[in-house]
CSV table of C-alpha atoms in Angstrom, one decimal:
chain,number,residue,atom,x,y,z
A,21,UNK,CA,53.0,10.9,30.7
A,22,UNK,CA,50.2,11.3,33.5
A,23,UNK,CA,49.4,14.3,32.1
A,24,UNK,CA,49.1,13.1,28.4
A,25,UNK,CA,47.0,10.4,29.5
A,26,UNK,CA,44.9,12.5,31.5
A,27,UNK,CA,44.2,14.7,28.8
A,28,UNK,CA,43.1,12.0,26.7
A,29,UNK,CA,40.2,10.6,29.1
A,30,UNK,CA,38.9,13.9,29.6
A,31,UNK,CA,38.6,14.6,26.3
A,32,UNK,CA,37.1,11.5,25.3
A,33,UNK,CA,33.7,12.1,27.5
A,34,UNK,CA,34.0,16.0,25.9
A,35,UNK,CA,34.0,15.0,22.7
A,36,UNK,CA,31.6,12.2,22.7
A,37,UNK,CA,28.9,15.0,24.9
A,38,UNK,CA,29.7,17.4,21.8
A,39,UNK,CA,29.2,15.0,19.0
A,40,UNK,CA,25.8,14.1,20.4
A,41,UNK,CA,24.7,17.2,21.3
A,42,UNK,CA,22.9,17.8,18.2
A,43,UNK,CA,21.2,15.6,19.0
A,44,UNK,CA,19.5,16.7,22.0
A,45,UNK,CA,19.8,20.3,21.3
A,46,UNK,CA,18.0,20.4,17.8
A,47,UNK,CA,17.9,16.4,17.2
A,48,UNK,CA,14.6,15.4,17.8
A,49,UNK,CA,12.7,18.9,17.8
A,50,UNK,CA,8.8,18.5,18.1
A,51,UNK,CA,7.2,15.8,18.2
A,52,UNK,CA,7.4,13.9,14.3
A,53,UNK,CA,9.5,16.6,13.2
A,54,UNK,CA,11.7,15.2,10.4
A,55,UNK,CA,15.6,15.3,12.1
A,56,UNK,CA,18.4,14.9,9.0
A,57,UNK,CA,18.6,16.2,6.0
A,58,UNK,CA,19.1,12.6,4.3
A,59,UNK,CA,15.3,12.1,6.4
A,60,UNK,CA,14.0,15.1,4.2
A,61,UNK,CA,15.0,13.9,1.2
A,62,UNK,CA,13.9,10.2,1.8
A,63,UNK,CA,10.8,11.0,2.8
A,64,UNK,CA,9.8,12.9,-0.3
A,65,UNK,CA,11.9,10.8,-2.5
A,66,UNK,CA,9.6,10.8,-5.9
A,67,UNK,CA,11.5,7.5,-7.3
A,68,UNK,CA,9.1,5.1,-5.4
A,69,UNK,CA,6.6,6.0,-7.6
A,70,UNK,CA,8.6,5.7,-10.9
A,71,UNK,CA,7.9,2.2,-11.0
A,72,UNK,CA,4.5,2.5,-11.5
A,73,UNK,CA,3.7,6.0,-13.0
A,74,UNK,CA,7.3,6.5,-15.3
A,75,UNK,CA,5.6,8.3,-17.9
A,76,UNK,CA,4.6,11.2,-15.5
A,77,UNK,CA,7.6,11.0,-13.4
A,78,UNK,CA,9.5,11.6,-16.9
A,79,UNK,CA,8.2,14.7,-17.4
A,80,UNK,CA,8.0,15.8,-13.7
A,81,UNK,CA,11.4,15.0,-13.8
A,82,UNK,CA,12.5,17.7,-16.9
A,83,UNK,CA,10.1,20.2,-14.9
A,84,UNK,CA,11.5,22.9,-12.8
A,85,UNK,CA,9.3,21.6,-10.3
A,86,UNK,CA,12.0,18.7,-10.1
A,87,UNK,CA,14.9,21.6,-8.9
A,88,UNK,CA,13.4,24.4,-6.9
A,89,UNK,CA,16.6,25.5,-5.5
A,90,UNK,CA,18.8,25.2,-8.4
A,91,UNK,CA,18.3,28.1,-10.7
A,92,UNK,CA,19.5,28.1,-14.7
A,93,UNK,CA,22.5,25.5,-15.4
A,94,UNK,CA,22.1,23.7,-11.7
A,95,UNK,CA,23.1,27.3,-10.3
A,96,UNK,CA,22.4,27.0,-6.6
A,97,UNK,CA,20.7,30.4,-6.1
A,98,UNK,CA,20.1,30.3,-2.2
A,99,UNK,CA,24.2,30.8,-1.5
A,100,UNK,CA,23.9,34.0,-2.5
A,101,UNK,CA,21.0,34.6,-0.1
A,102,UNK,CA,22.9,33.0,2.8
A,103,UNK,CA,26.2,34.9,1.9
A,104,UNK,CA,25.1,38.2,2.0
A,105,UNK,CA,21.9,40.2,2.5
A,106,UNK,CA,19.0,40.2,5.9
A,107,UNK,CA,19.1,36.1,5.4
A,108,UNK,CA,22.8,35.5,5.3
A,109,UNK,CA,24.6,33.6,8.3
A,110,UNK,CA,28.3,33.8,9.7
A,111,UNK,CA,28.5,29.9,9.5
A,112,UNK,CA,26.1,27.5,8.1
A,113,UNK,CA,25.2,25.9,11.2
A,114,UNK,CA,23.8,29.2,12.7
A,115,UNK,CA,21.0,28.7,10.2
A,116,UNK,CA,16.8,27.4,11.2
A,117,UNK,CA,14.1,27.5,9.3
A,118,UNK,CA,14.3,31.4,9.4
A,119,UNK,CA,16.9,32.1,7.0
A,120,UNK,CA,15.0,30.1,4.2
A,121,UNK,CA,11.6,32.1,3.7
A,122,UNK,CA,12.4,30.9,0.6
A,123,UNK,CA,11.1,27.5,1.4
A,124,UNK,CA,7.6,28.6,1.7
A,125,UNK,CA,7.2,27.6,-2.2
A,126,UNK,CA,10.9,26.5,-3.6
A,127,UNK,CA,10.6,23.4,-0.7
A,128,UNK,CA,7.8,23.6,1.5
A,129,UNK,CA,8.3,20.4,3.2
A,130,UNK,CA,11.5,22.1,5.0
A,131,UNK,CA,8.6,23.3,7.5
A,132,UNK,CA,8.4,19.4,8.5
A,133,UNK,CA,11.8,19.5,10.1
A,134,UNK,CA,14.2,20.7,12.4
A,135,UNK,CA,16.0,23.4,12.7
A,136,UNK,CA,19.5,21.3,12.7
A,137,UNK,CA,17.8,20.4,9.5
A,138,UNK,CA,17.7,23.9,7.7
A,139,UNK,CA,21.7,24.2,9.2
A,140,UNK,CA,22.6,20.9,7.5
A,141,UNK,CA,20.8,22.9,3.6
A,142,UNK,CA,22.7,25.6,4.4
A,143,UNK,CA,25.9,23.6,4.6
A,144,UNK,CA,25.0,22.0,1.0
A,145,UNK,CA,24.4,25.0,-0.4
A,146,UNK,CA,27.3,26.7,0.7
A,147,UNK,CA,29.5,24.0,-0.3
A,148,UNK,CA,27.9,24.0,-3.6
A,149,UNK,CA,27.2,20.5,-3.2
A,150,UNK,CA,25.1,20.2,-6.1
A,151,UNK,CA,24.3,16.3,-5.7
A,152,UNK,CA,22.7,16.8,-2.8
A,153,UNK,CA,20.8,19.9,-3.6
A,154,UNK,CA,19.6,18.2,-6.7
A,155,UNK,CA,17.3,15.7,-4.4
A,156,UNK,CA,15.6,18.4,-2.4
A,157,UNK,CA,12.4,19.6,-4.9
A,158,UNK,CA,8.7,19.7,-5.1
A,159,UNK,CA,8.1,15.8,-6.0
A,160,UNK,CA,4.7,13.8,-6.2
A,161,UNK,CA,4.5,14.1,-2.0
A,162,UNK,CA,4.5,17.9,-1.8
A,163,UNK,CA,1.8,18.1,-4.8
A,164,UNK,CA,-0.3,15.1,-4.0
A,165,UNK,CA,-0.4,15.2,-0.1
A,166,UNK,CA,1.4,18.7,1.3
A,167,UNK,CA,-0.4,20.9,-0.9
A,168,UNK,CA,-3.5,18.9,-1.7
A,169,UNK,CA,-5.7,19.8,1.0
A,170,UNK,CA,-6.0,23.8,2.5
A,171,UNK,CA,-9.0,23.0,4.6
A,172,UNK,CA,-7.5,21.3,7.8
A,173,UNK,CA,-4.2,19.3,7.5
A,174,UNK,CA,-3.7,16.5,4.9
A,175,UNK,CA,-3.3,13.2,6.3
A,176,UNK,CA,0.3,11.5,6.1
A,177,UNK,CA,-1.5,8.0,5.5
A,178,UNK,CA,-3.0,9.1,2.2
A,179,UNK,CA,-2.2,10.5,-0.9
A,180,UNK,CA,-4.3,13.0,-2.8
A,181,UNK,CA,-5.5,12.5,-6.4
A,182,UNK,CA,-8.6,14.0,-8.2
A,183,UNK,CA,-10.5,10.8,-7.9
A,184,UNK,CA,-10.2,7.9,-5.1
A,185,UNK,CA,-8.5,4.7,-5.2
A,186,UNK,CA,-8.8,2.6,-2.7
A,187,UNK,CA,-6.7,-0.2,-3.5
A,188,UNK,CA,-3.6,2.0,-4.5
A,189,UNK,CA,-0.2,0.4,-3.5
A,190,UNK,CA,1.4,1.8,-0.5
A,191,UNK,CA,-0.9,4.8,0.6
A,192,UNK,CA,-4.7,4.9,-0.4
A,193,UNK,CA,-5.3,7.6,-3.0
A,194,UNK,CA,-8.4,10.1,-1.5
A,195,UNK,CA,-9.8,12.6,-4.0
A,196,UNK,CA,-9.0,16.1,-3.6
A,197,UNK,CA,-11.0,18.8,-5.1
A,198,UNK,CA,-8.4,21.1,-5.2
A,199,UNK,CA,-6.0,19.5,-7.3
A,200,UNK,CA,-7.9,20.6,-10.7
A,201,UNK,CA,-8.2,24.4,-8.8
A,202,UNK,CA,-5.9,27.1,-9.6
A,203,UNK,CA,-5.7,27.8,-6.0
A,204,UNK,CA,-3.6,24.2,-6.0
A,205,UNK,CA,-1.2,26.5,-7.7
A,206,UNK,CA,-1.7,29.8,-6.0
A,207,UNK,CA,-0.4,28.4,-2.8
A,208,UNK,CA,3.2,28.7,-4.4
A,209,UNK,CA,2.8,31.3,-7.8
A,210,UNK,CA,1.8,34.1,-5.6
A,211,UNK,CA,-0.3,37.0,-4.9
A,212,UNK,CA,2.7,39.3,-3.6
A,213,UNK,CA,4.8,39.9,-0.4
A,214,UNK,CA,4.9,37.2,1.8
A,215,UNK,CA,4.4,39.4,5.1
A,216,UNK,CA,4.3,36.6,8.0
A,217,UNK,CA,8.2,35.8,7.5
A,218,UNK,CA,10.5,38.3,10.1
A,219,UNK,CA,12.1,39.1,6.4
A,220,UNK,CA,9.0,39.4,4.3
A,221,UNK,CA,10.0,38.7,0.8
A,222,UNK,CA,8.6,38.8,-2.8
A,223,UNK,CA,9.1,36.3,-5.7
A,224,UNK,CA,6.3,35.1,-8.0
A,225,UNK,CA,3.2,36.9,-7.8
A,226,UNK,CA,1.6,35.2,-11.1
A,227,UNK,CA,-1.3,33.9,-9.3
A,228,UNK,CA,-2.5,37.6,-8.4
A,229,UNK,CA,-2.1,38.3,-11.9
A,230,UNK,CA,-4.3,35.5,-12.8
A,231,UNK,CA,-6.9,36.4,-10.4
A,232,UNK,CA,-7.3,40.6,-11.2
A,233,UNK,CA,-6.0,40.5,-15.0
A,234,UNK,CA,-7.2,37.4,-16.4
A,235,UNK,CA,-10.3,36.3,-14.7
A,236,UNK,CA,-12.2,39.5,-14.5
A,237,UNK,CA,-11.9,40.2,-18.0
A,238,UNK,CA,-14.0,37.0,-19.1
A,239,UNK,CA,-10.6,34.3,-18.7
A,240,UNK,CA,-12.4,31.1,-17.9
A,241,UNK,CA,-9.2,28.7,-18.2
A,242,UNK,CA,-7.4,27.2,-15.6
A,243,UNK,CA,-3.5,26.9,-15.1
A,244,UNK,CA,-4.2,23.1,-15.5
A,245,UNK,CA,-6.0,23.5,-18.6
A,246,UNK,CA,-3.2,25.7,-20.0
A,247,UNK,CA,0.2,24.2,-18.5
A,248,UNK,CA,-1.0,20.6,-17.5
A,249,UNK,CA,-2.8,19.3,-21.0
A,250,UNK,CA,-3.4,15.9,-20.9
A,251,UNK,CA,-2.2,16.0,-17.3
A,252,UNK,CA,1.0,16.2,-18.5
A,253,UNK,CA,3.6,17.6,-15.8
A,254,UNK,CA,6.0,18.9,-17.6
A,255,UNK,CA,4.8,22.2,-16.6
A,256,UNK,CA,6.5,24.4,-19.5
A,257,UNK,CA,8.1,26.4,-20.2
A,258,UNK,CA,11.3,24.7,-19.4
A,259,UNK,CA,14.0,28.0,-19.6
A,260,UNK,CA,16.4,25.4,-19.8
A,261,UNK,CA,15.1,24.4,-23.6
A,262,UNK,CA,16.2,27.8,-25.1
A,263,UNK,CA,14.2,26.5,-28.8
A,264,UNK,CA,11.5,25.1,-27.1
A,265,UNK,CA,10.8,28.2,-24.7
A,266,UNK,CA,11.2,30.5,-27.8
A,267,UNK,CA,8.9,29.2,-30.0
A,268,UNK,CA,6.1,28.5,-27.1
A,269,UNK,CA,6.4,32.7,-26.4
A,270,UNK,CA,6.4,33.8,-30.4
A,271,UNK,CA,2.7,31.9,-30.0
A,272,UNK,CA,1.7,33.1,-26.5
A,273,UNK,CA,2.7,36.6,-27.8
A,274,UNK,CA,1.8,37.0,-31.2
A,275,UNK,CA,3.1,40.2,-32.5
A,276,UNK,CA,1.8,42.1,-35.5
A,277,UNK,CA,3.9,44.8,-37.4
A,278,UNK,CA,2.3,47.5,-39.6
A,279,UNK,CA,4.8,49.0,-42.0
A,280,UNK,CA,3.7,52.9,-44.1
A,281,UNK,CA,6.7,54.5,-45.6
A,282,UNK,CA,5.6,58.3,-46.9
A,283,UNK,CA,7.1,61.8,-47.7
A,284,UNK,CA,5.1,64.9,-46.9
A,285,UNK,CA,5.3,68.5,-47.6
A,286,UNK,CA,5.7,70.4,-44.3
A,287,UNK,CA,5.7,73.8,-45.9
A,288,UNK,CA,5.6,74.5,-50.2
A,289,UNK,CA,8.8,72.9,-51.2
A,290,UNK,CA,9.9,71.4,-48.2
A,291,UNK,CA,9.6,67.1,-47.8
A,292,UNK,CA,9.9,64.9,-45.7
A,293,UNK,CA,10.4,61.5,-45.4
A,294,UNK,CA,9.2,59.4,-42.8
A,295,UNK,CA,8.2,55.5,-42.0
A,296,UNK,CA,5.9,54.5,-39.4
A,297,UNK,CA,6.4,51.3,-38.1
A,298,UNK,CA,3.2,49.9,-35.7
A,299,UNK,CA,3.2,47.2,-33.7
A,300,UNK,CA,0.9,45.4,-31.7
A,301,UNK,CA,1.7,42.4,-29.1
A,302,UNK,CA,-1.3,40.3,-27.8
A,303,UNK,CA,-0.7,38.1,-24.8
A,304,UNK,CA,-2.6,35.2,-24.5
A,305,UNK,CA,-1.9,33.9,-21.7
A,306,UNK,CA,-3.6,33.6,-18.2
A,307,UNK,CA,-1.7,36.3,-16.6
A,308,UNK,CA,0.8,39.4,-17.4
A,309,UNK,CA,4.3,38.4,-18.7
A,310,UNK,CA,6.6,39.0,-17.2
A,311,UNK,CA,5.5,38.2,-14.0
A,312,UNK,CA,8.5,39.4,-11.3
B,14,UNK,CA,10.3,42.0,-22.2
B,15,UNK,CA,12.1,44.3,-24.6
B,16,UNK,CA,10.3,45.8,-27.9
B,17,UNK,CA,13.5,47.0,-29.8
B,18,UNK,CA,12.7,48.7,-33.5
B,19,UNK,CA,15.8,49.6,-35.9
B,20,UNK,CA,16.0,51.2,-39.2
B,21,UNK,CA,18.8,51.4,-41.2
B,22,UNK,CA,19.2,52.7,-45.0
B,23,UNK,CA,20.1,50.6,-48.0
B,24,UNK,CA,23.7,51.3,-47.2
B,25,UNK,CA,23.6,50.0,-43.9
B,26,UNK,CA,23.5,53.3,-41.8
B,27,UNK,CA,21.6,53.2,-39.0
B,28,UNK,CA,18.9,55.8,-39.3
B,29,UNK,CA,16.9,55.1,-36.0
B,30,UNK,CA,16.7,53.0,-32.8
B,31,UNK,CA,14.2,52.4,-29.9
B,32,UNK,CA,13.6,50.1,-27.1
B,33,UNK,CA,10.2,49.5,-25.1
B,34,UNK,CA,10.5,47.6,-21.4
B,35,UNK,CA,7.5,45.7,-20.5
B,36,UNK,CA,8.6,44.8,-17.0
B,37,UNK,CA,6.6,43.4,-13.8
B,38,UNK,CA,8.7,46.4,-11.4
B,39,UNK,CA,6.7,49.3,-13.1
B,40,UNK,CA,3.8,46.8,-14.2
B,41,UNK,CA,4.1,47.5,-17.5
B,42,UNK,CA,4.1,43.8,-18.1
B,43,UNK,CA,2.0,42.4,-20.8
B,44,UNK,CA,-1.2,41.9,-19.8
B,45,UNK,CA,-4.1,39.2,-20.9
B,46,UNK,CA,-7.1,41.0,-22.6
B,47,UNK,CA,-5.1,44.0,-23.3
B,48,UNK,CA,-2.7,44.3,-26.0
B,49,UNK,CA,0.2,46.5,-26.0
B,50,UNK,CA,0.1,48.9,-28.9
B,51,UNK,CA,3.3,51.2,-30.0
B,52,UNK,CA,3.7,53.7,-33.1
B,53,UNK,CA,7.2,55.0,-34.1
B,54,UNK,CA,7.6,57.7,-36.4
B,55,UNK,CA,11.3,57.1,-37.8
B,56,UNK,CA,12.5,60.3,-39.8
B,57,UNK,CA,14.3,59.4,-43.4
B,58,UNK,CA,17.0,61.7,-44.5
B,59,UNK,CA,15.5,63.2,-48.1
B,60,UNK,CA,16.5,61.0,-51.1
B,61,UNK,CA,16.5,58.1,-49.1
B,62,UNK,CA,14.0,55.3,-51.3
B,63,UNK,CA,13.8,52.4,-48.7
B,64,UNK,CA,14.6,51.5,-44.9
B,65,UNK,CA,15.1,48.2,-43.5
B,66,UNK,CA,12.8,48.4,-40.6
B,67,UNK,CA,14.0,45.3,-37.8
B,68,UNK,CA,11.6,44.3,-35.0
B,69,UNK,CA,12.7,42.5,-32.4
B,70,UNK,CA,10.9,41.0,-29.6
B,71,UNK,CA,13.2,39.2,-26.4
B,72,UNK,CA,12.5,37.9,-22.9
B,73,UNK,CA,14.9,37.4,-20.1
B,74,UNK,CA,13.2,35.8,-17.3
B,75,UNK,CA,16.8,35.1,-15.5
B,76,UNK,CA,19.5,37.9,-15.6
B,77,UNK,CA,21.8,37.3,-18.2
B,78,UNK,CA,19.6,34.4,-20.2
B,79,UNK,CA,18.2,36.3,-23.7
B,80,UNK,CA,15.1,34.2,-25.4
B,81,UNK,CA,14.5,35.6,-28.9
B,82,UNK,CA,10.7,35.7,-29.0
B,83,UNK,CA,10.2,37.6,-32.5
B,84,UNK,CA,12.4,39.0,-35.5
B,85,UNK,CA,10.4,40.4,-38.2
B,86,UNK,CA,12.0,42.3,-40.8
B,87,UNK,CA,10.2,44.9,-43.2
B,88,UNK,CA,11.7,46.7,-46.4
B,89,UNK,CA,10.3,50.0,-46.2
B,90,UNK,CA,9.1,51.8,-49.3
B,91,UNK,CA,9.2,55.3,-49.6
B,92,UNK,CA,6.7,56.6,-51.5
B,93,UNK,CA,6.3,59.9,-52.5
């Protein structure tokens, strides 16, 4: 009975010191570093500007901008990543920011937080818990205060638009230059390998395309002009709209087909029958397709 | 990308085939400002009058997800 009893108050102190030792292990991190994943989310969380702005946060919603981590059909693509491969951990909570180079582009605000934060993504992912995952994307924060500004840091009391408005509920809206730049973009469509991480990887280069394929041979547009038209945020193509993705590539790509159907004499007597089909595909976009 | 021409005769025997990649991995992507031009020269056993000449154009930006892009289809005359 002593011995039960003893057991018991001992393991009440252990087990209290291990359920806040998260806390002060990886808790609070540096100094205004975000500490939960629910923190992450919240802090981005596009809806509070719904109210106010619900046409663009319609189509920012269908974008793929709205799930970065959630590949076609709300397939979570990072558990394969963390299952096998130089990013994959034993257990969820061995994760950090390490394992998810990824996050560079696909959620860039993951940078803001701890590493107990990147532990408590990997559990989501690897429980497929889809719900969750769903929240985490680039939203109006990322675009119009992370990635607004590459000279010095952004402030967190402002957001970034391409003109200023003072008076603008919650957070003063500051004009940003780079916004209307297809450098805005660049920052995520990349230019090739991402060397810094300890795993360098590769994923969209489309930006370097833009810059050595389309813009030295006399390309004058920018990926606003072409995917934001009447500042629309859709940002198509949408793979998810099979119609709608197939008929916006038959007119990006037009392709032209040349038909000649003739017989010739090889040698006196002997014909032969041939058909030349030519074809001829013009891309006119900003940049190669594919891009890989 | 994948460029993939057919021809097959009036009674449905496929006379030719080809496919052309255009893929970021070897850069043979297609680029702005420079279109991508292909001939094929398609034999016709003697006698034959007329091929039915298919182009097809896909894309298949995730593995696994096909986008038709174009489907033309041509009736070849053969003309002596």
């Amino acid at each position: 009975m002593l011995q039960k009893r003893l057991s018991f108050i001992l393991i009440l102190p252990t087990a209290l010191i291990l359920s806040l030792a998260p806390l002060y292990l990886f808790g609070e991190g540096k100094k205004g570093e975000i500490g939960s994943l629910k923190e992450l989310i919240d802090r981005y969380d596009s809806s509070r500007c719904k109210e106010c702005h619900g046409e663009i946060y319609a189509q920012w919603e269908k974008s793929h901008h709205a799930r970065p981590l959630m590949g076609l059909d709300g397939w979570i693509f990072m558990s394969l990543y963390l299952k096998e491969g130089v990013l994959s951990v034993k257990s969820p909570g061995q994760a950090t920011k390490a394992n998810f180079p990824c996050a560079k582009c696909h959620l860039p605000q993951l940078f803001k937080a701890t590493d107990s934060v990147a532990a408590e993504l990997a559990a989501a992912v690897l429980r497929d818990d889809k719900k969750t995952v769903s929240r985490l994307n680039i939203g109006c924060l990322v675009c119009h205060q992370e990635k607004a500004v590459v000279h010095g840091r952004p402030e967190k009391t402002a957001i970034y638009g391409t003109r200023e408005v003072k008076d603008h509920e919650g957070l003063p809206v500051k004009k940003s230059p780079l916004l209307k730049d297809p450098l805005f973009c660049g920052q995520c469509h990349g230019l090739g390998p991402n060397l810094e991480f300890e795993n360098p990887v590769q994923c969209a280069t489309l930006y370097g395309s833009y810059l050595h394929a389309y813009l030295p041979n006399g390309g004058s547009r920018t990926c606003q002009d072409c995917h934001m038209p009447g500042k629309d945020h859709t940002s198509l193509p949408n793979f998810n709209d099979r119609a709608g993705t197939s008929a916006h590539l038959r007119e990006a790509l037009p392709l032209e087909v040349e038909t000649l159907g003739y017989v010739f004499q090889f040698e006196p007597g002997k014909y032969h029958p041939l058909a030349v089909v030519k074809t001829r595909i013009t891309n006119k976009a900003g940049h190669r397709i594919p891009d890989g | 990308m994948v460029l993939d021409v057919t021809a097959t005769a009036p009674d449905g025997k496929k006379l030719f085939e080809a496919s052309k990649f255009y893929m970021p991995q070897r850069d043979t992507s297609i680029q702005p400002f420079r279109p991508k031009e292909e001939t094929f020269e398609i034999p016709i056993p003697p006698g034959t009058k007329e091929v039915n000449v298919a182009v097809r154009l896909t894309y298949q930006p995730r593995p696994g997800n096909v986008y038709s892009v174009h489907s033309i289809d041509r009736k070849v005359a053969i003309s002596p």
